[in-house]
Amino acid sequence: MEYKASELISKYLRSRKIPSTACSGCGLGMNHKIVVQAIQELGLGVEDIIWGTSIGCAGRQTFATWKGDGFAGTHGRVYAIARGLRVALPPEKHLILTVGDGDAFGIGLTHLIHAARSNANMTVIVNDNLGYQSTGGQYGWTTPQGSKTDSSPYGMFEHNLMSEGLDVMHILKGAGATFLARHVSMDGLKAVETVKKAILNRGFSLVHMPYPCPTNFASRELGSRNQVNIYRWIKDHAAPLGQEKEDTIWATGIWYDASNSRPEFSQMVWDTVDKIRRTGKI
Amino acid sequence: MKRFLETGNFAITEGAILAGCRFFAGYPITPATELAEAMSLRLPQEGGVYLQAEDECAAMHMCIGAALGGMKAMTATSGPGFILYADPYGWAIGCETPLVVLNSGRVGPVSGITGAPGQGEFYLTRYPTQGGNFETIVLAPNSAQECMAMTVEAFYLAERFRMPVTVLADQLITDGFEDISVPENDGEMKEMSFRVWPRKINQGPKFYPPSDEIDIAPVVLGHNTGALCSDWTPTEEGYDIEEVEAHHKHAYRLIYKVRNHRDLFSHHYDKKFMSDDPDLIVVSFGTPSRVVNSAVAKARSQGLKVGALRLINLWPFPDELFTARSKYLVVELNWDGQLVREVQRAVPKDSKVHFLGICGDLPTMHDLLTTFEKIIKNEPLSRRGWELEAW
Ligand code: SF4
């Protein structure tokens, strides 16, 4: 089902914050819409979701867009805040975090791994603009190798989390995440279906969603701010899992689905507290 | 009233529980580990949650999360962990999140001496995060019993001021065994002057008034009030805004909600032999104050007109206690002199301020008494190496 953006906005988002102050042509809005549409299709209401965000383009531009309750954490620490909040919130409330790649895979990676380890019920949407774009465009931990950025004028030459067979998904799977997926913004309705599954998993879910940044990433790497170029470039370097080509950077689709297979963190914590109270042991 | 022979860590745990704390997150560090252990034992018995974090930064962020979910939360550490609170401490100040932090001081800098007492974080607790434009509240107990009282009080102040409050103790108080009375009901709590403020839920839509008001319910998420909080400058409704004037209003609130309600701290000090305008006032906080009190009593019996002023409320600094034109001696568990700088600033212009710094151990009665005598007789302080270094 396709929804008009205006319907989604009036039902779920704050008119004061939409449109956001993102640069024109930014692909973040596509990711944002995918998430809100997934929420709509699941029949969830404003009151069912607490929306957390991080710092950077992805965090700042999505903060306070949700009509309901929301928060923005310090850079990289939102996963730790979310674990504490998860314990205090009623279990039926969904916790959705829209964060950036620098936040999740750089400064916050330890906390992210521990959130996955604990299998705390949250849906982390990593909106990947391929580096640190709100600070002007420095390379990050998923910036494709060889990319020219403001801090890699000769091309990004370090090993990173998306090069030479490495994939950040392996780390998160090993850490205990129960739902992992990747889509690029142009995956549209396919991505909506995936995000729905991510939200329904009572445990730690993460969807990695690279999106086009025409302003900083594209102008340096592709030499053009024309959004068509960067949209095409991202699309060309993405392929469904199993159909990867030589130059595929992002293998898309559901990477790992062990939804509802491991006990959820807050549930386990409260069950244990309850048992200790009643019997003095676990 | 139940009585125990127990540690300061035990007292803090029981104080936190009495204050309604049901969430603790921490990272093991000497000498605050025993507190984490006590919490892990006691909180589940009271229906509360103990969580171990991957580091101190995460620990305090987890407390922030729990507080945002409506729980009273606490974390504890020592100096090397306290610096990792810089990030969440600032966030909690800005978002006005009630929390309690315990710092059990050891000898620094860096890892220093783990199992010995120090008071190197007097200023760090005043400025635990970057950027300035805020006040902090810091309470310093000097006994296990007072650890309990100050933990209860810290939770009370945290709720009323909507901010993190630090209890600054040291290794000797938190690890040492002492007689402790734990109240068992509201009557006994009152008898011990324990004040408790319940967690309230801000209903919005204005979450951040540009005023110095206190007793405003904090942001609690999950009640569909449209509550917002972030690390950016908030509008009254919690939206992020980047504008100096709006930020000035926000900072005004963070500074003056504390400065303009100093009356709430007015009982947070202890005076001994101070009623007859002593020739020398000995200023200290925390464990060293116990030796100071004994030394001052002894000095009095020897005819020296010495008084003791012990600070419990370290920040905001109680300038009003330093009006006497007298000589001052500041005794601290550090060698660089921290409290002494504040005392120097607060005393009347022509007062002479001396410093006695010792670290890793307490000053001896002998050290104190000879120092008192010399200062009163205007004799130069003898220098035994760095221990009596001029400040
Ligand atoms: S810098 Fe790039 S990612 Fe950030 S808002 Fe502008 S276009 Fe979007």
mmCIF file of N, CA and C in Angstrom, chain A residues 14 16-17 46-47 50 53-56 59-60 63-64 66-75 77-78 80-90 93 110-112 114-115 117 265 269-270 272-273 276-277, chain B residues 22-23 41 43-49 51-55 57-58 61-66 68-71 87-88 91 95 220-232 235 237-242:
data_model
loop_
_atom_site.group_PDB
_atom_site.id
_atom_site.type_symbol
_atom_site.label_atom_id
_atom_site.label_comp_id
_atom_site.label_asym_id
_atom_site.label_seq_id
_atom_site.Cartn_x
_atom_site.Cartn_y
_atom_site.Cartn_z
ATOM 1 N N ARG A 14 5.005 16.056 13.595
ATOM 2 C CA ARG A 14 4.715 17.417 14.046
ATOM 3 C C ARG A 14 4.898 18.368 12.875
ATOM 4 N N ARG A 16 5.343 21.366 12.776
ATOM 5 C CA ARG A 16 6.399 22.345 13.041
ATOM 6 C C ARG A 16 7.766 21.879 12.531
ATOM 7 N N LYS A 17 7.964 20.538 12.491
ATOM 8 C CA LYS A 17 9.289 20.021 12.129
ATOM 9 C C LYS A 17 9.349 19.435 10.713
ATOM 10 N N VAL A 46 0.420 7.000 17.811
ATOM 11 C CA VAL A 46 1.449 7.912 18.315
ATOM 12 C C VAL A 46 1.892 7.508 19.722
ATOM 13 N N GLU A 47 0.929 7.068 20.521
ATOM 14 C CA GLU A 47 1.202 6.747 21.932
ATOM 15 C C GLU A 47 1.977 5.432 22.091
ATOM 16 N N ILE A 50 8.043 5.483 21.508
ATOM 17 C CA ILE A 50 8.939 6.511 22.013
ATOM 18 C C ILE A 50 10.055 6.605 20.980
ATOM 19 N N THR A 53 16.653 9.728 19.118
ATOM 20 C CA THR A 53 17.547 10.066 18.014
ATOM 21 C C THR A 53 18.948 10.351 18.538
ATOM 22 N N SER A 54 19.860 10.475 17.586
ATOM 23 C CA SER A 54 21.248 10.743 17.957
ATOM 24 C C SER A 54 21.633 12.150 17.489
ATOM 25 N N ILE A 55 22.931 12.347 17.341
ATOM 26 C CA ILE A 55 23.473 13.613 16.831
ATOM 27 C C ILE A 55 23.769 13.436 15.340
ATOM 28 N N GLY A 56 24.060 14.503 14.660
ATOM 29 C CA GLY A 56 24.400 14.417 13.233
ATOM 30 C C GLY A 56 23.153 14.636 12.395
ATOM 31 N N GLY A 59 20.185 12.289 13.233
ATOM 32 C CA GLY A 59 19.585 12.526 14.545
ATOM 33 C C GLY A 59 18.867 13.850 14.604
ATOM 34 N N ARG A 60 19.575 14.885 14.212
ATOM 35 C CA ARG A 60 19.005 16.233 14.358
ATOM 36 C C ARG A 60 17.758 16.406 13.488
ATOM 37 N N PHE A 63 14.827 14.415 15.080
ATOM 38 C CA PHE A 63 14.444 14.719 16.464
ATOM 39 C C PHE A 63 13.165 15.562 16.485
ATOM 40 N N ALA A 64 12.272 15.176 17.384
ATOM 41 C CA ALA A 64 11.035 15.941 17.623
ATOM 42 C C ALA A 64 10.118 15.987 16.405
ATOM 43 N N TRP A 66 8.453 13.193 15.553
ATOM 44 C CA TRP A 66 7.375 12.291 16.001
ATOM 45 C C TRP A 66 6.411 13.050 16.901
ATOM 46 N N LYS A 67 5.127 12.852 16.664
ATOM 47 C CA LYS A 67 4.120 13.587 17.434
ATOM 48 C C LYS A 67 4.122 13.231 18.919
ATOM 49 N N GLY A 68 4.552 12.022 19.206
ATOM 50 C CA GLY A 68 4.523 11.570 20.605
ATOM 51 C C GLY A 68 5.782 11.966 21.347
ATOM 52 N N ASP A 69 6.175 11.117 22.305
ATOM 53 C CA ASP A 69 7.318 11.421 23.167
ATOM 54 C C ASP A 69 8.633 11.134 22.440
ATOM 55 N N GLY A 70 9.615 11.974 22.677
ATOM 56 C CA GLY A 70 10.891 11.766 21.989
ATOM 57 C C GLY A 70 12.069 12.306 22.763
ATOM 58 N N PHE A 71 13.230 11.797 22.427
ATOM 59 C CA PHE A 71 14.447 12.284 23.071
ATOM 60 C C PHE A 71 15.619 12.169 22.098
ATOM 61 N N ALA A 72 16.632 12.968 22.355
ATOM 62 C CA ALA A 72 17.880 12.843 21.605
ATOM 63 C C ALA A 72 18.996 12.652 22.617
ATOM 64 N N GLY A 73 19.785 11.619 22.428
ATOM 65 C CA GLY A 73 20.846 11.325 23.388
ATOM 66 C C GLY A 73 22.143 11.995 22.991
ATOM 67 N N THR A 74 23.116 11.911 23.882
ATOM 68 C CA THR A 74 24.443 12.396 23.535
ATOM 69 C C THR A 74 24.994 11.505 22.420
ATOM 70 N N HIS A 75 26.026 11.975 21.761
ATOM 71 C CA HIS A 75 26.553 11.295 20.573
ATOM 72 C C HIS A 75 27.019 9.871 20.898
ATOM 73 N N ARG A 77 25.564 7.507 22.569
ATOM 74 C CA ARG A 77 25.169 6.903 23.850
ATOM 75 C C ARG A 77 23.682 6.573 23.914
ATOM 76 N N VAL A 78 22.993 6.830 22.835
ATOM 77 C CA VAL A 78 21.544 6.673 22.865
ATOM 78 C C VAL A 78 21.153 5.206 23.125
ATOM 79 N N ALA A 80 22.681 3.218 25.208
ATOM 80 C CA ALA A 80 22.745 3.007 26.659
ATOM 81 C C ALA A 80 21.530 3.640 27.333
ATOM 82 N N ILE A 81 21.172 4.840 26.886
ATOM 83 C CA ILE A 81 19.955 5.475 27.418
ATOM 84 C C ILE A 81 18.769 4.547 27.153
ATOM 85 N N ALA A 82 18.721 4.004 25.947
ATOM 86 C CA ALA A 82 17.580 3.168 25.559
ATOM 87 C C ALA A 82 17.477 1.919 26.428
ATOM 88 N N ARG A 83 18.611 1.376 26.858
ATOM 89 C CA ARG A 83 18.544 0.186 27.719
ATOM 90 C C ARG A 83 17.947 0.515 29.076
ATOM 91 N N GLY A 84 18.344 1.666 29.629
ATOM 92 C CA GLY A 84 17.753 2.090 30.897
ATOM 93 C C GLY A 84 16.275 2.399 30.736
ATOM 94 N N LEU A 85 15.966 3.078 29.658
ATOM 95 C CA LEU A 85 14.571 3.454 29.388
ATOM 96 C C LEU A 85 13.720 2.209 29.160
ATOM 97 N N ARG A 86 14.298 1.245 28.471
ATOM 98 C CA ARG A 86 13.569 0.001 28.186
ATOM 99 C C ARG A 86 13.101 -0.672 29.473
ATOM 100 N N VAL A 87 13.971 -0.645 30.466
ATOM 101 C CA VAL A 87 13.639 -1.268 31.754
ATOM 102 C C VAL A 87 12.482 -0.525 32.423
ATOM 103 N N ALA A 88 12.468 0.801 32.249
ATOM 104 C CA ALA A 88 11.462 1.602 32.945
ATOM 105 C C ALA A 88 10.137 1.700 32.188
ATOM 106 N N LEU A 89 10.171 1.449 30.880
ATOM 107 C CA LEU A 89 8.949 1.603 30.079
ATOM 108 C C LEU A 89 8.075 0.358 30.154
ATOM 109 N N PRO A 90 6.758 0.521 29.999
ATOM 110 C CA PRO A 90 5.911 -0.665 29.863
ATOM 111 C C PRO A 90 6.347 -1.467 28.637
ATOM 112 N N LYS A 93 5.310 -0.671 24.881
ATOM 113 C CA LYS A 93 5.765 0.534 24.155
ATOM 114 C C LYS A 93 6.936 0.165 23.246
ATOM 115 N N THR A 110 30.469 0.471 20.952
ATOM 116 C CA THR A 110 30.491 -0.358 22.173
ATOM 117 C C THR A 110 29.090 -0.459 22.756
ATOM 118 N N HIS A 111 28.414 0.678 22.840
ATOM 119 C CA HIS A 111 27.081 0.677 23.451
ATOM 120 C C HIS A 111 26.085 -0.074 22.567
ATOM 121 N N LEU A 112 26.289 0.063 21.252
ATOM 122 C CA LEU A 112 25.412 -0.635 20.310
ATOM 123 C C LEU A 112 25.569 -2.146 20.473
ATOM 124 N N HIS A 114 26.558 -3.722 23.092
ATOM 125 C CA HIS A 114 25.972 -4.165 24.362
ATOM 126 C C HIS A 114 24.447 -4.138 24.329
ATOM 127 N N ALA A 115 23.896 -3.270 23.528
ATOM 128 C CA ALA A 115 22.435 -3.275 23.361
ATOM 129 C C ALA A 115 22.030 -4.552 22.630
ATOM 130 N N ARG A 117 23.836 -7.362 22.560
ATOM 131 C CA ARG A 117 24.109 -8.460 23.499
ATOM 132 C C ARG A 117 22.928 -8.681 24.433
ATOM 133 N N PHE A 265 15.564 -8.495 26.964
ATOM 134 C CA PHE A 265 16.299 -7.958 28.106
ATOM 135 C C PHE A 265 15.408 -7.499 29.278
ATOM 136 N N VAL A 269 14.906 -9.129 32.929
ATOM 137 C CA VAL A 269 15.278 -8.394 34.146
ATOM 138 C C VAL A 269 14.115 -8.412 35.139
ATOM 139 N N TRP A 270 12.938 -8.065 34.673
ATOM 140 C CA TRP A 270 11.786 -7.981 35.589
ATOM 141 C C TRP A 270 11.340 -9.354 36.093
ATOM 142 N N THR A 272 13.296 -11.807 36.595
ATOM 143 C CA THR A 272 14.301 -12.202 37.586
ATOM 144 C C THR A 272 14.075 -11.466 38.912
ATOM 145 N N VAL A 273 13.820 -10.175 38.818
ATOM 146 C CA VAL A 273 13.555 -9.389 40.032
ATOM 147 C C VAL A 273 12.357 -9.996 40.781
ATOM 148 N N ILE A 276 13.359 -13.249 42.482
ATOM 149 C CA ILE A 276 14.187 -12.999 43.673
ATOM 150 C C ILE A 276 13.306 -12.518 44.812
ATOM 151 N N ARG A 277 12.369 -11.659 44.499
ATOM 152 C CA ARG A 277 11.458 -11.137 45.540
ATOM 153 C C ARG A 277 10.652 -12.260 46.187
ATOM 154 N N ARG B 22 15.053 2.807 42.680
ATOM 155 C CA ARG B 22 14.824 1.416 42.287
ATOM 156 C C ARG B 22 15.624 1.057 41.035
ATOM 157 N N PHE B 23 16.637 1.848 40.743
ATOM 158 C CA PHE B 23 17.479 1.541 39.578
ATOM 159 C C PHE B 23 18.902 1.984 39.866
ATOM 160 N N LEU B 41 22.502 -6.851 45.514
ATOM 161 C CA LEU B 41 21.851 -7.740 46.477
ATOM 162 C C LEU B 41 20.504 -7.171 46.921
ATOM 163 N N LEU B 43 18.605 -4.269 45.807
ATOM 164 C CA LEU B 43 17.550 -3.714 44.947
ATOM 165 C C LEU B 43 16.507 -4.743 44.511
ATOM 166 N N PRO B 44 16.915 -5.924 44.025
ATOM 167 C CA PRO B 44 15.882 -6.888 43.622
ATOM 168 C C PRO B 44 14.935 -7.247 44.773
ATOM 169 N N GLN B 45 15.460 -7.280 45.993
ATOM 170 C CA GLN B 45 14.606 -7.585 47.148
ATOM 171 C C GLN B 45 13.526 -6.519 47.328
ATOM 172 N N GLU B 46 13.822 -5.316 46.854
ATOM 173 C CA GLU B 46 12.866 -4.213 46.986
ATOM 174 C C GLU B 46 12.126 -3.958 45.671
ATOM 175 N N GLY B 47 12.258 -4.892 44.732
ATOM 176 C CA GLY B 47 11.586 -4.721 43.446
ATOM 177 C C GLY B 47 12.325 -3.766 42.519
ATOM 178 N N GLY B 48 13.606 -3.611 42.746
ATOM 179 C CA GLY B 48 14.392 -2.690 41.923
ATOM 180 C C GLY B 48 15.377 -3.425 41.033
ATOM 181 N N VAL B 49 16.038 -2.675 40.176
ATOM 182 C CA VAL B 49 16.901 -3.256 39.145
ATOM 183 C C VAL B 49 18.347 -2.798 39.321
ATOM 184 N N LEU B 51 21.920 -3.021 37.244
ATOM 185 C CA LEU B 51 22.523 -3.393 35.966
ATOM 186 C C LEU B 51 23.998 -3.020 35.953
ATOM 187 N N GLN B 52 24.789 -3.900 35.390
ATOM 188 C CA GLN B 52 26.203 -3.595 35.222
ATOM 189 C C GLN B 52 26.397 -3.055 33.808
ATOM 190 N N ALA B 53 27.148 -1.993 33.708
ATOM 191 C CA ALA B 53 27.301 -1.342 32.411
ATOM 192 C C ALA B 53 28.668 -1.644 31.824
ATOM 193 N N GLU B 54 28.830 -1.371 30.524
ATOM 194 C CA GLU B 54 30.105 -1.628 29.846
ATOM 195 C C GLU B 54 31.159 -0.588 30.211
ATOM 196 N N ASP B 55 30.749 0.539 30.718
ATOM 197 C CA ASP B 55 31.677 1.548 31.241
ATOM 198 C C ASP B 55 30.852 2.573 32.026
ATOM 199 N N CYS B 57 30.416 5.673 31.474
ATOM 200 C CA CYS B 57 29.638 6.556 30.603
ATOM 201 C C CYS B 57 28.287 5.910 30.308
ATOM 202 N N ALA B 58 28.319 4.618 29.995
ATOM 203 C CA ALA B 58 27.075 3.895 29.743
ATOM 204 C C ALA B 58 26.247 3.806 31.023
ATOM 205 N N HIS B 61 24.371 6.911 31.551
ATOM 206 C CA HIS B 61 23.343 7.026 30.503
ATOM 207 C C HIS B 61 22.184 6.071 30.764
ATOM 208 N N MET B 62 22.491 4.883 31.248
ATOM 209 C CA MET B 62 21.409 3.951 31.578
ATOM 210 C C MET B 62 20.538 4.525 32.695
ATOM 211 N N CYS B 63 21.181 5.188 33.648
ATOM 212 C CA CYS B 63 20.411 5.846 34.719
ATOM 213 C C CYS B 63 19.526 6.943 34.134
ATOM 214 N N ILE B 64 20.073 7.676 33.169
ATOM 215 C CA ILE B 64 19.275 8.706 32.492
ATOM 216 C C ILE B 64 18.040 8.066 31.864
ATOM 217 N N GLY B 65 18.262 6.938 31.176
ATOM 218 C CA GLY B 65 17.142 6.243 30.534
ATOM 219 C C GLY B 65 16.085 5.835 31.549
ATOM 220 N N ALA B 66 16.540 5.266 32.656
ATOM 221 C CA ALA B 66 15.594 4.830 33.694
ATOM 222 C C ALA B 66 14.857 6.031 34.271
ATOM 223 N N LEU B 68 14.266 8.835 32.743
ATOM 224 C CA LEU B 68 13.320 9.295 31.716
ATOM 225 C C LEU B 68 12.083 8.410 31.678
ATOM 226 N N GLY B 69 12.250 7.182 32.126
ATOM 227 C CA GLY B 69 11.110 6.270 32.187
ATOM 228 C C GLY B 69 10.364 6.394 33.513
ATOM 229 N N GLY B 70 10.787 7.308 34.379
ATOM 230 C CA GLY B 70 10.035 7.574 35.604
ATOM 231 C C GLY B 70 10.620 6.962 36.859
ATOM 232 N N MET B 71 11.778 6.293 36.759
ATOM 233 C CA MET B 71 12.357 5.666 37.955
ATOM 234 C C MET B 71 13.373 6.601 38.614
ATOM 235 N N ASP B 87 29.993 13.248 29.926
ATOM 236 C CA ASP B 87 29.019 13.281 28.841
ATOM 237 C C ASP B 87 27.573 13.214 29.389
ATOM 238 N N PRO B 88 27.215 12.132 30.090
ATOM 239 C CA PRO B 88 25.837 12.060 30.592
ATOM 240 C C PRO B 88 25.516 13.111 31.654
ATOM 241 N N TRP B 91 24.367 16.103 29.915
ATOM 242 C CA TRP B 91 23.046 15.870 29.317
ATOM 243 C C TRP B 91 21.975 15.994 30.399
ATOM 244 N N CYS B 95 18.955 18.588 30.298
ATOM 245 C CA CYS B 95 17.585 18.080 30.176
ATOM 246 C C CYS B 95 16.865 18.094 31.522
ATOM 247 N N VAL B 220 9.107 12.907 31.741
ATOM 248 C CA VAL B 220 9.042 11.444 31.835
ATOM 249 C C VAL B 220 8.399 10.962 30.542
ATOM 250 N N LEU B 221 9.074 10.046 29.868
ATOM 251 C CA LEU B 221 8.582 9.554 28.579
ATOM 252 C C LEU B 221 7.644 8.365 28.789
ATOM 253 N N GLY B 222 6.789 8.147 27.805
ATOM 254 C CA GLY B 222 5.927 6.968 27.863
ATOM 255 C C GLY B 222 4.526 7.273 28.341
ATOM 256 N N HIS B 223 4.229 8.549 28.602
ATOM 257 C CA HIS B 223 2.877 8.912 29.036
ATOM 258 C C HIS B 223 2.145 9.703 27.960
ATOM 259 N N ASN B 224 2.747 9.706 26.766
ATOM 260 C CA ASN B 224 2.155 10.389 25.613
ATOM 261 C C ASN B 224 1.796 11.842 25.901
ATOM 262 N N THR B 225 2.699 12.506 26.589
ATOM 263 C CA THR B 225 2.492 13.928 26.863
ATOM 264 C C THR B 225 3.152 14.782 25.789
ATOM 265 N N GLY B 226 3.805 14.126 24.839
ATOM 266 C CA GLY B 226 4.545 14.872 23.814
ATOM 267 C C GLY B 226 5.848 15.419 24.363
ATOM 268 N N ALA B 227 6.311 14.792 25.450
ATOM 269 C CA ALA B 227 7.529 15.272 26.106
ATOM 270 C C ALA B 227 8.728 15.119 25.180
ATOM 271 N N LEU B 228 9.602 16.107 25.217
ATOM 272 C CA LEU B 228 10.812 16.082 24.398
ATOM 273 C C LEU B 228 12.000 16.478 25.255
ATOM 274 N N CYS B 229 13.128 15.846 25.021
ATOM 275 C CA CYS B 229 14.350 16.335 25.652
ATOM 276 C C CYS B 229 15.518 15.968 24.749
ATOM 277 N N SER B 230 16.525 16.810 24.757
ATOM 278 C CA SER B 230 17.643 16.584 23.835
ATOM 279 C C SER B 230 18.874 17.314 24.344
ATOM 280 N N ASP B 231 19.971 17.134 23.650
ATOM 281 C CA ASP B 231 21.189 17.839 24.049
ATOM 282 C C ASP B 231 21.264 19.234 23.451
ATOM 283 N N TRP B 232 20.284 19.605 22.681
ATOM 284 C CA TRP B 232 20.295 20.953 22.101
ATOM 285 C C TRP B 232 19.571 21.930 23.016
ATOM 286 N N THR B 235 13.485 24.811 23.404
ATOM 287 C CA THR B 235 12.429 25.812 23.543
ATOM 288 C C THR B 235 11.613 25.371 24.756
ATOM 289 N N GLU B 237 8.858 24.079 24.832
ATOM 290 C CA GLU B 237 8.214 22.786 24.546
ATOM 291 C C GLU B 237 9.228 21.674 24.347
ATOM 292 N N GLY B 238 10.505 21.994 24.347
ATOM 293 C CA GLY B 238 11.521 20.955 24.209
ATOM 294 C C GLY B 238 12.059 20.801 22.804
ATOM 295 N N TYR B 239 11.576 21.641 21.867
ATOM 296 C CA TYR B 239 12.149 21.593 20.515
ATOM 297 C C TYR B 239 13.584 22.106 20.557
ATOM 298 N N ASP B 240 14.384 21.655 19.624
ATOM 299 C CA ASP B 240 15.766 22.122 19.553
ATOM 300 C C ASP B 240 15.822 23.457 18.833
ATOM 301 N N ILE B 241 16.644 24.332 19.343
ATOM 302 C CA ILE B 241 16.751 25.653 18.719
ATOM 303 C C ILE B 241 18.202 26.094 18.819
ATOM 304 N N GLU B 242 18.686 26.787 17.803
ATOM 305 C CA GLU B 242 20.070 27.246 17.840
ATOM 306 C C GLU B 242 20.056 28.763 17.766
#
